[in-house]
mmCIF file of C-alpha atoms in Angstrom:
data_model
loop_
_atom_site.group_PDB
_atom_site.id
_atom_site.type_symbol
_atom_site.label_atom_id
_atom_site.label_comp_id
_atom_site.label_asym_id
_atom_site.label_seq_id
_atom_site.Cartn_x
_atom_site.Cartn_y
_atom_site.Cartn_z
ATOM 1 C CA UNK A 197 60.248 155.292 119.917
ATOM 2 C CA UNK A 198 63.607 152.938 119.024
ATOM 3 C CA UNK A 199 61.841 150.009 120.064
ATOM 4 C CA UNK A 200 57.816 149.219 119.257
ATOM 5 C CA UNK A 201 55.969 145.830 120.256
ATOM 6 C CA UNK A 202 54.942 143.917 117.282
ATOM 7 C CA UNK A 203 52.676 140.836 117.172
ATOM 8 C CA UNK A 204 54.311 137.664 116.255
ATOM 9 C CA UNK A 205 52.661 133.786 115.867
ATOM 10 C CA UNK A 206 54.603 132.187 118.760
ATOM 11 C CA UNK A 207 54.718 128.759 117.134
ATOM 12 C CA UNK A 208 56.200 130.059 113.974
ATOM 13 C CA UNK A 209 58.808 131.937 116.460
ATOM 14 C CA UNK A 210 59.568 128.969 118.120
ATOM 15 C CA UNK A 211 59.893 127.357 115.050
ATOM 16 C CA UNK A 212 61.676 129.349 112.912
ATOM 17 C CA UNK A 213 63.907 130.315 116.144
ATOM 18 C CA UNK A 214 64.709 126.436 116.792
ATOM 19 C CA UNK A 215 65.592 126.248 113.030
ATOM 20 C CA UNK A 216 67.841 129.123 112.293
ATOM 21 C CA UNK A 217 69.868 127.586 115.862
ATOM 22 C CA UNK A 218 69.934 124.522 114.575
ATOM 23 C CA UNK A 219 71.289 125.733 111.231
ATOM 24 C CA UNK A 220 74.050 127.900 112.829
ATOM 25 C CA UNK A 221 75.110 124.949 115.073
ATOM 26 C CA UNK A 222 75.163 122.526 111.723
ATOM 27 C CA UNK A 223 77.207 125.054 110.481
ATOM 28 C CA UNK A 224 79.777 126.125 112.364
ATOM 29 C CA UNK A 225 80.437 122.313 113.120
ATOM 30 C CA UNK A 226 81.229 122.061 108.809
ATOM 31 C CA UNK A 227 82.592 125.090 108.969
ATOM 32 C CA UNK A 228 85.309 124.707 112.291
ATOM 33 C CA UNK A 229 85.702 120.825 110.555
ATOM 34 C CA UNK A 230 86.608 122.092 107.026
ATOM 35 C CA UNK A 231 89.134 125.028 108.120
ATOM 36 C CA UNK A 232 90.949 122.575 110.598
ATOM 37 C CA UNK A 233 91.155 119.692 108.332
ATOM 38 C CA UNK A 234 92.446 122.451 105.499
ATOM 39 C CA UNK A 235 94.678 124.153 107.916
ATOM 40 C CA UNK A 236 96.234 120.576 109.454
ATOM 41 C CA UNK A 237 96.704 119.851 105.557
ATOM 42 C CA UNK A 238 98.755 122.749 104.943
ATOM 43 C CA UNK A 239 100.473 122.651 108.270
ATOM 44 C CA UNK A 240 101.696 120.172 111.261
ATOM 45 C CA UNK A 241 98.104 119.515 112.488
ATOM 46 C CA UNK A 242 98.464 121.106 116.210
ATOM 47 C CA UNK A 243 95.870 122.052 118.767
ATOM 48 C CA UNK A 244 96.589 125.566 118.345
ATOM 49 C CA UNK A 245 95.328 124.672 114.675
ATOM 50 C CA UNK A 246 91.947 123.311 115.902
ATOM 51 C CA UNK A 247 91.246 126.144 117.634
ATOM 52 C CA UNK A 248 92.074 128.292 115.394
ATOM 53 C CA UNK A 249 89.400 126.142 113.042
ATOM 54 C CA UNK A 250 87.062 126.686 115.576
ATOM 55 C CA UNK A 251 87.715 129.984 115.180
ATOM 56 C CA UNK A 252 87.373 130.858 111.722
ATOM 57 C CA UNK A 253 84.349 128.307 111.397
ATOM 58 C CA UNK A 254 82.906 130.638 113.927
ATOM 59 C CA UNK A 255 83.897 133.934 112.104
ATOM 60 C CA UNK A 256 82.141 132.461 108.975
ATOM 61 C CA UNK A 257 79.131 131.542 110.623
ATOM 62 C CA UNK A 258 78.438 134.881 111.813
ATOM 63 C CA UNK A 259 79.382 136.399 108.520
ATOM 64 C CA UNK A 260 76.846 134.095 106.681
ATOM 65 C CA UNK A 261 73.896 135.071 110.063
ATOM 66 C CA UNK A 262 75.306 138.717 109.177
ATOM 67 C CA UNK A 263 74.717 138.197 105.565
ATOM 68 C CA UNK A 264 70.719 136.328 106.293
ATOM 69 C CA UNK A 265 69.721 138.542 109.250
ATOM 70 C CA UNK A 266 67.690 140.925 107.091
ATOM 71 C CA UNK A 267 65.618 138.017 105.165
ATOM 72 C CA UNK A 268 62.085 138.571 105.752
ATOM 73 C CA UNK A 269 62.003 135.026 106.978
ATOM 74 C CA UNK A 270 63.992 135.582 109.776
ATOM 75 C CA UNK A 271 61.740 138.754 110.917
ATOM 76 C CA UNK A 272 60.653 137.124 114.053
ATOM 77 C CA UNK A 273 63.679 136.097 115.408
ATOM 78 C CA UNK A 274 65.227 139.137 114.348
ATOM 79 C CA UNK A 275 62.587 140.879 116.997
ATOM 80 C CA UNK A 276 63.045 138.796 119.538
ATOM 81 C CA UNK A 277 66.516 139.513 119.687
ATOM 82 C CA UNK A 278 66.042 143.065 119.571
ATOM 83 C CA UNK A 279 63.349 142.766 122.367
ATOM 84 C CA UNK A 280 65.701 140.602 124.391
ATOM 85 C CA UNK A 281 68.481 143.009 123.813
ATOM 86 C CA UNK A 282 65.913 146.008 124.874
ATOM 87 C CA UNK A 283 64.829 143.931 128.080
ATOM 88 C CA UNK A 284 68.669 143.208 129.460
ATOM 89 C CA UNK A 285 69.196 146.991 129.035
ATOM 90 C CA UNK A 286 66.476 148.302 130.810
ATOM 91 C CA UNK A 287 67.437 145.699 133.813
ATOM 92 C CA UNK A 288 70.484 147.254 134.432
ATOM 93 C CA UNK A 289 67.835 150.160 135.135
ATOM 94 C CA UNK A 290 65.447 148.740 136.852
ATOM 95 C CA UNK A 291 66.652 150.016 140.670
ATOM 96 C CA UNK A 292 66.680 153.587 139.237
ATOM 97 C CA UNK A 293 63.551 153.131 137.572
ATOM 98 C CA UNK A 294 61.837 151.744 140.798
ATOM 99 C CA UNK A 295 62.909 154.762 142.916
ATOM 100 C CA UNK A 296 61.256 156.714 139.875
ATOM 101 C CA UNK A 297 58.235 155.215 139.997
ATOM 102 C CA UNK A 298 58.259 155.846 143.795
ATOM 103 C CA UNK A 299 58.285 159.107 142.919
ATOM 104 C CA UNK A 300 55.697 159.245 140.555
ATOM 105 C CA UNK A 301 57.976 159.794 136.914
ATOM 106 C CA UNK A 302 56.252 159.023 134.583
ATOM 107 C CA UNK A 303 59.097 158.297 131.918
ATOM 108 C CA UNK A 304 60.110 155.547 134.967
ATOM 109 C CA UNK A 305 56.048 154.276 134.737
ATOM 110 C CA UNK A 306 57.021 154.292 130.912
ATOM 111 C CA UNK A 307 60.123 151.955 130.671
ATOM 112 C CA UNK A 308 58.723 150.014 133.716
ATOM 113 C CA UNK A 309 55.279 149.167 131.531
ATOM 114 C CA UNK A 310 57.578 148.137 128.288
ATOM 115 C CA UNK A 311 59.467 145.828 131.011
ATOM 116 C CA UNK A 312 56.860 144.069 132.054
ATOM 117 C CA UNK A 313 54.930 144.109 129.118
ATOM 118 C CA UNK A 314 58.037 143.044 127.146
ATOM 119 C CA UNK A 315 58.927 140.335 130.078
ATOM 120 C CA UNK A 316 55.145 139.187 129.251
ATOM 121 C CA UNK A 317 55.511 138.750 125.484
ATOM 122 C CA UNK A 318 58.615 137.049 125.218
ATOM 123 C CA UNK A 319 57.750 134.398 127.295
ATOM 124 C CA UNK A 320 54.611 134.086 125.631
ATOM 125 C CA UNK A 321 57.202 133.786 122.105
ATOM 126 C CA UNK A 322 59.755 131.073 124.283
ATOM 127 C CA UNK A 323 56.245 129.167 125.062
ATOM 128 C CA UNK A 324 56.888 129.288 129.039
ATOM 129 C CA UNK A 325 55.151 131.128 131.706
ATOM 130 C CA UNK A 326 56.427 133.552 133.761
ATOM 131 C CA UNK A 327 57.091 132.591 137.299
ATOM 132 C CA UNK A 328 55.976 135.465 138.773
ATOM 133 C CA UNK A 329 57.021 136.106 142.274
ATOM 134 C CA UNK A 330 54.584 137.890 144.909
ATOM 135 C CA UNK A 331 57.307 141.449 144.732
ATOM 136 C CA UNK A 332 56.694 141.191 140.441
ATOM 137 C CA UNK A 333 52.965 140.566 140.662
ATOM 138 C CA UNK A 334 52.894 143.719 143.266
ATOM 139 C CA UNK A 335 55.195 145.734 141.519
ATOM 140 C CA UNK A 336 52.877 145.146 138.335
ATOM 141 C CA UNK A 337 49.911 146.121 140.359
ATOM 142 C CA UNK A 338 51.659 149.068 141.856
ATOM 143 C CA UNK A 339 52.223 149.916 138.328
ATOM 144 C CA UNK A 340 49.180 149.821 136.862
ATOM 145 C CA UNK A 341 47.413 151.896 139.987
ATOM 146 C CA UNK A 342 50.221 154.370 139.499
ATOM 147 C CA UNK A 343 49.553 154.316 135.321
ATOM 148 C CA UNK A 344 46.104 154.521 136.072
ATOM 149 C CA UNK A 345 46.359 157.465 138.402
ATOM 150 C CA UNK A 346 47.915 159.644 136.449
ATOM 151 C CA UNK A 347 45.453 159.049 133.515
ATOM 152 C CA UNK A 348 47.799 156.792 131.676
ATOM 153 C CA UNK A 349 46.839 153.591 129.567
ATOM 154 C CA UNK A 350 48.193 150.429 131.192
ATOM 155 C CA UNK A 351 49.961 149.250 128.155
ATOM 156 C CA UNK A 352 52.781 150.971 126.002
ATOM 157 C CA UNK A 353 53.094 150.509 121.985
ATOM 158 C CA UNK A 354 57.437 150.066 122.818
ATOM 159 C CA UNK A 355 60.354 151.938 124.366
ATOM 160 C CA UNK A 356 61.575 155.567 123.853
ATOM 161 C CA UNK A 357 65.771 155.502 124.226
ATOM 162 C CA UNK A 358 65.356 159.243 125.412
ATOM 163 C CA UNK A 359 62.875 158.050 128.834
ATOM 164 C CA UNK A 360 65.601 155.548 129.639
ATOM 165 C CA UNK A 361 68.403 157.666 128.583
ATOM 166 C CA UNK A 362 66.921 160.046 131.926
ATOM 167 C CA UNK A 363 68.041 157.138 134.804
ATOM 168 C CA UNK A 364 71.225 155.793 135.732
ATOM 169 C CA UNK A 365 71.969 152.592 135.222
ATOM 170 C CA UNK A 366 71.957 150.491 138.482
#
């Protein structure tokens, strides 16, 4: 498996999420202010100059996130990044994986549980609930007769690359 659920406190994800944005924001305003004030020093202050502020405040923010993202602190944003990042790929999927599951795959009954199930836990993690229309909520049932069917457990401990790697994408 490259990608296995784990269980996070969704107030501390909320939290800690809200946080580490609102420290990146903080800083790439101080950041983008210091390199254009420094760079309009140096030269005829310009709006090329700004922008290229902006620019480099934004370069150093994402060197210091690059430099924090393996902090144990930031472990549960870290996953939901990763499961956000797992979710938007199988999407691209999710036609192929539909005519699989039509077929009776079951590495398309695979990815299609992690979907859902993933689709289910990250909202749980933003704090919303998922406005599920009645094709989702009959897709999910469809799913879980089909799961059920061929023996399968309903739920799935993550996503194997290799079962995804067997569709094509759209």
């Amino acid at each position: 498996m490259s990608f296995r659920f784990a269980s996070h406190d969704p107030h501390s994800y909320r939290r800690t999420s809200r946080l580490v944005g609102l420290a990146m924001a903080g800083q790439l305003i101080v950041f983008a202010l210091v390199f254009t004030q420094l760079l309009g020093a140096v030269f005829t202050p310009s709006l090329w100059l700004n922008a290229l502020g902006v620019l480099l405040g934004l370069v150093a923010t994402s060197l210091v996130l690059a430099v924090l993202r393996d902090r144990p602190w930031l472990a549960p944003v870290r996953y939901g990044w990763r499961l956000k990042q797992r979710l938007a790929t199988v999407s691209g999927y999710l036609p192929a994986l539909r005519r699989g599951m039509a077929d009776g795959d079951e590495r398309a009954l695979a990815v299609l549980a992690f979907y859902h199930q993933g689709m289910a836990q990250l909202g749980e993690l933003d704090g919303r609930t998922l406005d599920d229309d009645a094709e989702r909520l009959a897709e999910r049932q469809a799913l879980r007769l089909a799961r059920n069917a061929r023996g399968l457990p309903e739920r799935v401990d993550g996503l194997d690359e290799a079962d995804l790697a067997a569709f094509r994408r759209g």
